[in-house]
Short mmCIF file of C-alpha atoms in Angstrom, two decimals:
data_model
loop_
_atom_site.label_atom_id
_atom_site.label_comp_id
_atom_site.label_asym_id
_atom_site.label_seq_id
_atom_site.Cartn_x
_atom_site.Cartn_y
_atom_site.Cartn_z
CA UNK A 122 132.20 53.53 92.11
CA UNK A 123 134.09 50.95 89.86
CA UNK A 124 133.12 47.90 89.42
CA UNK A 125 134.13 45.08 86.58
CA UNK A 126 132.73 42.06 85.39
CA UNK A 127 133.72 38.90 84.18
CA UNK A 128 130.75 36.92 82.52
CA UNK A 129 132.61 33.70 81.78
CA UNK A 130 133.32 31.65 84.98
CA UNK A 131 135.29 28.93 83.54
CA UNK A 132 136.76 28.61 79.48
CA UNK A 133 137.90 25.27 78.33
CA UNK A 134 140.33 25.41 74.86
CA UNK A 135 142.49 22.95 73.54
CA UNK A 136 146.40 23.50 73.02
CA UNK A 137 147.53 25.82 70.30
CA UNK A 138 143.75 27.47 70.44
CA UNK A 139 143.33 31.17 70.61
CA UNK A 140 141.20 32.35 73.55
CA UNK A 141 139.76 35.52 74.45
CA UNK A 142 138.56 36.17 77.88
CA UNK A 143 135.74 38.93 78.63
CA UNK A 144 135.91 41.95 80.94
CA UNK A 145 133.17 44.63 81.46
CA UNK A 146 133.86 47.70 83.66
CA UNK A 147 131.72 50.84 84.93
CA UNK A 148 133.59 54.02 85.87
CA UNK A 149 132.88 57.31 83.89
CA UNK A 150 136.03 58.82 84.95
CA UNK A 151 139.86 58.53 84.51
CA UNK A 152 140.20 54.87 84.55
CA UNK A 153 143.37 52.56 84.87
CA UNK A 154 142.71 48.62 83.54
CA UNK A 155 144.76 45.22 84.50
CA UNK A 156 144.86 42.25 84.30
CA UNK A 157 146.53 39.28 86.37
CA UNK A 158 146.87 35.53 86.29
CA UNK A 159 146.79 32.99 89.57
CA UNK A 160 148.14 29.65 89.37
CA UNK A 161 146.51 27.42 91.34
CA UNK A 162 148.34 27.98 95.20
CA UNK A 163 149.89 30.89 94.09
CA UNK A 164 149.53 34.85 93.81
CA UNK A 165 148.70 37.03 91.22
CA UNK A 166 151.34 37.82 88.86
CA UNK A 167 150.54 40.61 86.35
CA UNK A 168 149.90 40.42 82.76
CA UNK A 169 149.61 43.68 81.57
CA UNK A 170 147.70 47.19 82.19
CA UNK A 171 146.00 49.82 79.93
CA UNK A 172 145.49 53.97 81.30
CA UNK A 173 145.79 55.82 78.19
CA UNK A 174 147.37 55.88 74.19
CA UNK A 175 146.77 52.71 71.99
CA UNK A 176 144.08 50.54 73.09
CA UNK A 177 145.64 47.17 72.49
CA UNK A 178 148.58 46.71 75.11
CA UNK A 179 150.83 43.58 75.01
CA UNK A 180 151.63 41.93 77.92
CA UNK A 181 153.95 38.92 78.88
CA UNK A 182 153.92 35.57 77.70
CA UNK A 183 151.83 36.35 74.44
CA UNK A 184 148.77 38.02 75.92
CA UNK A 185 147.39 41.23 74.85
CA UNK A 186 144.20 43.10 75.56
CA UNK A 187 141.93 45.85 74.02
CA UNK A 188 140.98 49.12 75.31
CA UNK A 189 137.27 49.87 73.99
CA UNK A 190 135.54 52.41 75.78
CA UNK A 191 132.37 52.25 73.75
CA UNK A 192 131.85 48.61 74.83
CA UNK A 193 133.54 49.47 78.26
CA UNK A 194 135.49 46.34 77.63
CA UNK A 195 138.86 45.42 78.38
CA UNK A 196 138.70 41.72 76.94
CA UNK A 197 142.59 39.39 77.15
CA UNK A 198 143.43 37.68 73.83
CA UNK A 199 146.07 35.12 73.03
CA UNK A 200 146.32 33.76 69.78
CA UNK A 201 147.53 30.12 70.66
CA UNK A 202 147.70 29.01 74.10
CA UNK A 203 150.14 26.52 75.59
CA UNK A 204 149.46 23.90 78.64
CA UNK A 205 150.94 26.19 81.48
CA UNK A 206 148.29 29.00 80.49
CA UNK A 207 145.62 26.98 82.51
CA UNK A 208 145.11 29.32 85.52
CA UNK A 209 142.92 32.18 86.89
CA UNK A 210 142.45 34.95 85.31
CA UNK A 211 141.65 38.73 87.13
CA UNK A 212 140.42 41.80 85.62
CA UNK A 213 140.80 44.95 87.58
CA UNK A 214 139.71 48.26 87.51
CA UNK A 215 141.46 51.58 89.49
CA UNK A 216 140.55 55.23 89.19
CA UNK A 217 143.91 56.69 89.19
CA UNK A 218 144.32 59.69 90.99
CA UNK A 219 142.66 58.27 94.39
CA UNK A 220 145.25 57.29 97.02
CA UNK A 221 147.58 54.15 96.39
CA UNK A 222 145.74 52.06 93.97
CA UNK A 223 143.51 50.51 94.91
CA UNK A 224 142.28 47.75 92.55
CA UNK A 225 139.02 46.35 92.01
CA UNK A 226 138.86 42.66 90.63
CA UNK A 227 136.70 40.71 88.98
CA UNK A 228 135.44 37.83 90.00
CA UNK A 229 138.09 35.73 87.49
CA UNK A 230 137.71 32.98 84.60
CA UNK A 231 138.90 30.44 84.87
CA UNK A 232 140.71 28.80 81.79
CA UNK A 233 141.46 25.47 81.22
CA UNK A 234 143.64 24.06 78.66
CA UNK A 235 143.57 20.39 77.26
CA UNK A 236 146.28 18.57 75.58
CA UNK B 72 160.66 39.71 88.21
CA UNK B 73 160.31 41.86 91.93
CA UNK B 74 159.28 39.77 94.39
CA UNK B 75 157.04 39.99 97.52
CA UNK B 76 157.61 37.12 100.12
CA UNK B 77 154.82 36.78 102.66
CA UNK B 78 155.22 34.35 106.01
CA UNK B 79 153.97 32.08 106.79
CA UNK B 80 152.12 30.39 104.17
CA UNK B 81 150.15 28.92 106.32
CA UNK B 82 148.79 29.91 109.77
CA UNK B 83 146.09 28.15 111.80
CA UNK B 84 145.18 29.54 115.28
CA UNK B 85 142.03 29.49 117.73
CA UNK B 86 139.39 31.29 117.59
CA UNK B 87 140.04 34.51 119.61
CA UNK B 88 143.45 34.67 119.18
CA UNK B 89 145.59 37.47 118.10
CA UNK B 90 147.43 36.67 114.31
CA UNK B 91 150.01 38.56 112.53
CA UNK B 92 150.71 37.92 108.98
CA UNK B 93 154.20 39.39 107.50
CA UNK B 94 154.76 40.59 104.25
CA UNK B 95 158.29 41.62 102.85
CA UNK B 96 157.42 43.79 100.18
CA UNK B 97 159.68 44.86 97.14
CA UNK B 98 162.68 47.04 98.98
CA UNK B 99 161.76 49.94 97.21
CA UNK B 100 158.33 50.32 97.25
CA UNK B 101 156.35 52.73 99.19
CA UNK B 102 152.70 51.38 98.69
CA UNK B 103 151.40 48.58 100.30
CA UNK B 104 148.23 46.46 100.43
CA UNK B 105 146.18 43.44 101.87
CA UNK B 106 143.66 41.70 100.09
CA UNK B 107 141.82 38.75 101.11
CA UNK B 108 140.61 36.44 99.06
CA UNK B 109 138.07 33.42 100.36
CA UNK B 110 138.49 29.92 98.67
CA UNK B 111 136.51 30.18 95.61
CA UNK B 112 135.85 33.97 95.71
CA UNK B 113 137.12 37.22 93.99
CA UNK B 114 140.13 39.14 95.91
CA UNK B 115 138.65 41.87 97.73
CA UNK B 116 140.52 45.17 99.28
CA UNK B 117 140.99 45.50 102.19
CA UNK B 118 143.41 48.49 103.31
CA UNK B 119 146.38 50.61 101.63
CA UNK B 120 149.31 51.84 103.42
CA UNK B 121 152.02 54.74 102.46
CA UNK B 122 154.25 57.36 104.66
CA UNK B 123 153.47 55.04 107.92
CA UNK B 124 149.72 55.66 107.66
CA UNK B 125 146.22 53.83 106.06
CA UNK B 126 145.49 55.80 103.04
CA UNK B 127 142.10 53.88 102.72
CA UNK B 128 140.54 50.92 103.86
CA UNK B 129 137.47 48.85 102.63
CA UNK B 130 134.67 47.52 104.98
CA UNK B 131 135.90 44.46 105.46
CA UNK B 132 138.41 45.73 107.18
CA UNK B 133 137.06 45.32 110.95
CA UNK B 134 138.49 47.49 113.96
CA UNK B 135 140.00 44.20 115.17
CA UNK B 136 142.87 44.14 111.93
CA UNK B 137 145.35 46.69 112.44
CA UNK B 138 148.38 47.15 109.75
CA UNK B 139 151.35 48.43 110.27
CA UNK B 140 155.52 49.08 108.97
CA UNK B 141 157.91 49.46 111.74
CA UNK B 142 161.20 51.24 110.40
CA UNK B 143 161.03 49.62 107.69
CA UNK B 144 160.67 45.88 108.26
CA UNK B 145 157.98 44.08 107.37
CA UNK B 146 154.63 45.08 106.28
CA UNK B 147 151.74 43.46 108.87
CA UNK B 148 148.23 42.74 108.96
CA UNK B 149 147.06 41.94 112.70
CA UNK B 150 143.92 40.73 113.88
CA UNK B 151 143.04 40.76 117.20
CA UNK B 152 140.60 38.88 118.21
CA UNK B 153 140.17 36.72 115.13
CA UNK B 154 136.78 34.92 114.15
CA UNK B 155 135.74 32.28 112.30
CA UNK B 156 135.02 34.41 109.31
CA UNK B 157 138.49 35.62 108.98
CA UNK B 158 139.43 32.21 107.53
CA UNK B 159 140.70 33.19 103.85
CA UNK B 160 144.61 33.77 102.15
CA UNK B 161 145.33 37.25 102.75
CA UNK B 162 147.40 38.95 100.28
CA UNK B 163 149.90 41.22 100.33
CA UNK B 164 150.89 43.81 97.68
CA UNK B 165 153.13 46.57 96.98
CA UNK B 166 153.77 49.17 94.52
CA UNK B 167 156.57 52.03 93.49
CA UNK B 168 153.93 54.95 94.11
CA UNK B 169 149.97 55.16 93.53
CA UNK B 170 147.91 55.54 91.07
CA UNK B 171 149.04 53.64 87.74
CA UNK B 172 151.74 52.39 89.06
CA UNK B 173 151.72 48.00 89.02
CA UNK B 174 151.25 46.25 91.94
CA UNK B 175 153.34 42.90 92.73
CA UNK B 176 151.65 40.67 94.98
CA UNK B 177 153.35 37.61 97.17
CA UNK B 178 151.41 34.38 97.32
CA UNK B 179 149.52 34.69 100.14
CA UNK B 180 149.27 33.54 103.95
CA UNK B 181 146.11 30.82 104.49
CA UNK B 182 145.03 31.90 107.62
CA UNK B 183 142.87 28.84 109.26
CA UNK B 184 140.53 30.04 112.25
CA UNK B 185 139.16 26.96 114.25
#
């Protein structure tokens, strides 16, 4: 069973901070890692994903995220965030090779940017 | 980027009524999915759908919520009867093939049950 974890519920930063937000999984097998963004009314749009080769994957908009399989973590960085980043953010965890994909989210952060 | 459009955005019905939600996913996508997300909560699965059959479906999805793709059209959840505690924005999803591949999601039906 997958499962992931987000420990931080909500993340305040100012404009033009960095920001890194925190994902924990638990699979021991093949494991495929993603992570989205909701605007507030609106669906998830994706960010980027992470199944195998160099742990630190870049993704639209400025966003990247690291691959560490000792810490089980797949935290989202951006090194200075604009206004329009406030949103949700979702983690999610698949084991490739089931049937479809079938992702597993987290339960989201949600980060707020100030002027 | 590809989009999936899902109607209506908003849907508010009776109790015990019957409720289909459409989704139009990505024209050339074979995988599709509902999630359903309560205000305030994490998205949870709730069925996947390829070759005209579920591949696998979650717990929350009851015997009352059927999906289905007629020839093509749209992708639909039904739920027949609904209950209060269907009340949440179901989303819709679809992806190019399984496992890695990325799934694009539309922005979701609110489904009110009174």
């Amino acid at each position: 069973t997958q499962t992931v974890s987000q420990s931080d519920a909500h993340v305040t930063v100012f404009e033009g901070d960095s920001v890194e937000l925190r994902c924990n999984y638990s699979y021991g097998g093949s494991i495929y890692l993603s992570w989205y963004i909701q605007h507030h009314g609106h669906g998830l749009q994706f960010l980027l994903k992470y199944y195998s080769g160099n742990p630190v994957v870049q993704g639209v908009n400025g966003f990247e995220a690291e691959f560490s399989k000792s810490d089980s973590s797949f935290h989202l960085r951006k090194a200075s965030v604009h206004w329009s980043d406030s949103a949700v953010y979702f983690c999610a965890v698949s084991a490739y090779g089931s049937s479809g994909n079938k992702l597993i989210f987290g339960i989201g952060t949600l980060l707020s940017v100030k002027p | 980027g590809p989009k999936v459009l899902q109607i209506p955005s908003h849907q508010i019905i009776d109790m015990g009524q019957m409720v289909t939600l459409n989704c139009d996913p990505v024209s050339n996508h074979l995988y599709f999915y509902w999630y359903k997300q309560i205000l305030g909560q994490q998205m949870e699965f709730l069925v996947n759908f390829y070759n005209g059959k579920v591949m696998e479906k979650s717990k929350l999805f009851k015997d009352q919520f059927s999906v289905e793709r007629p020839d093509g059209s749209y992708f639909t959840l039904k739920i027949q009867p609904t209950a209060l505690e269907d009340s949440a924005v179901y989303f819709c999803a679809s992806s190019l093939s399984g496992g890695i591949e990325t799934l694009y999601f539309g922005s979701g039906t609110r489904l009110t049950v009174l």
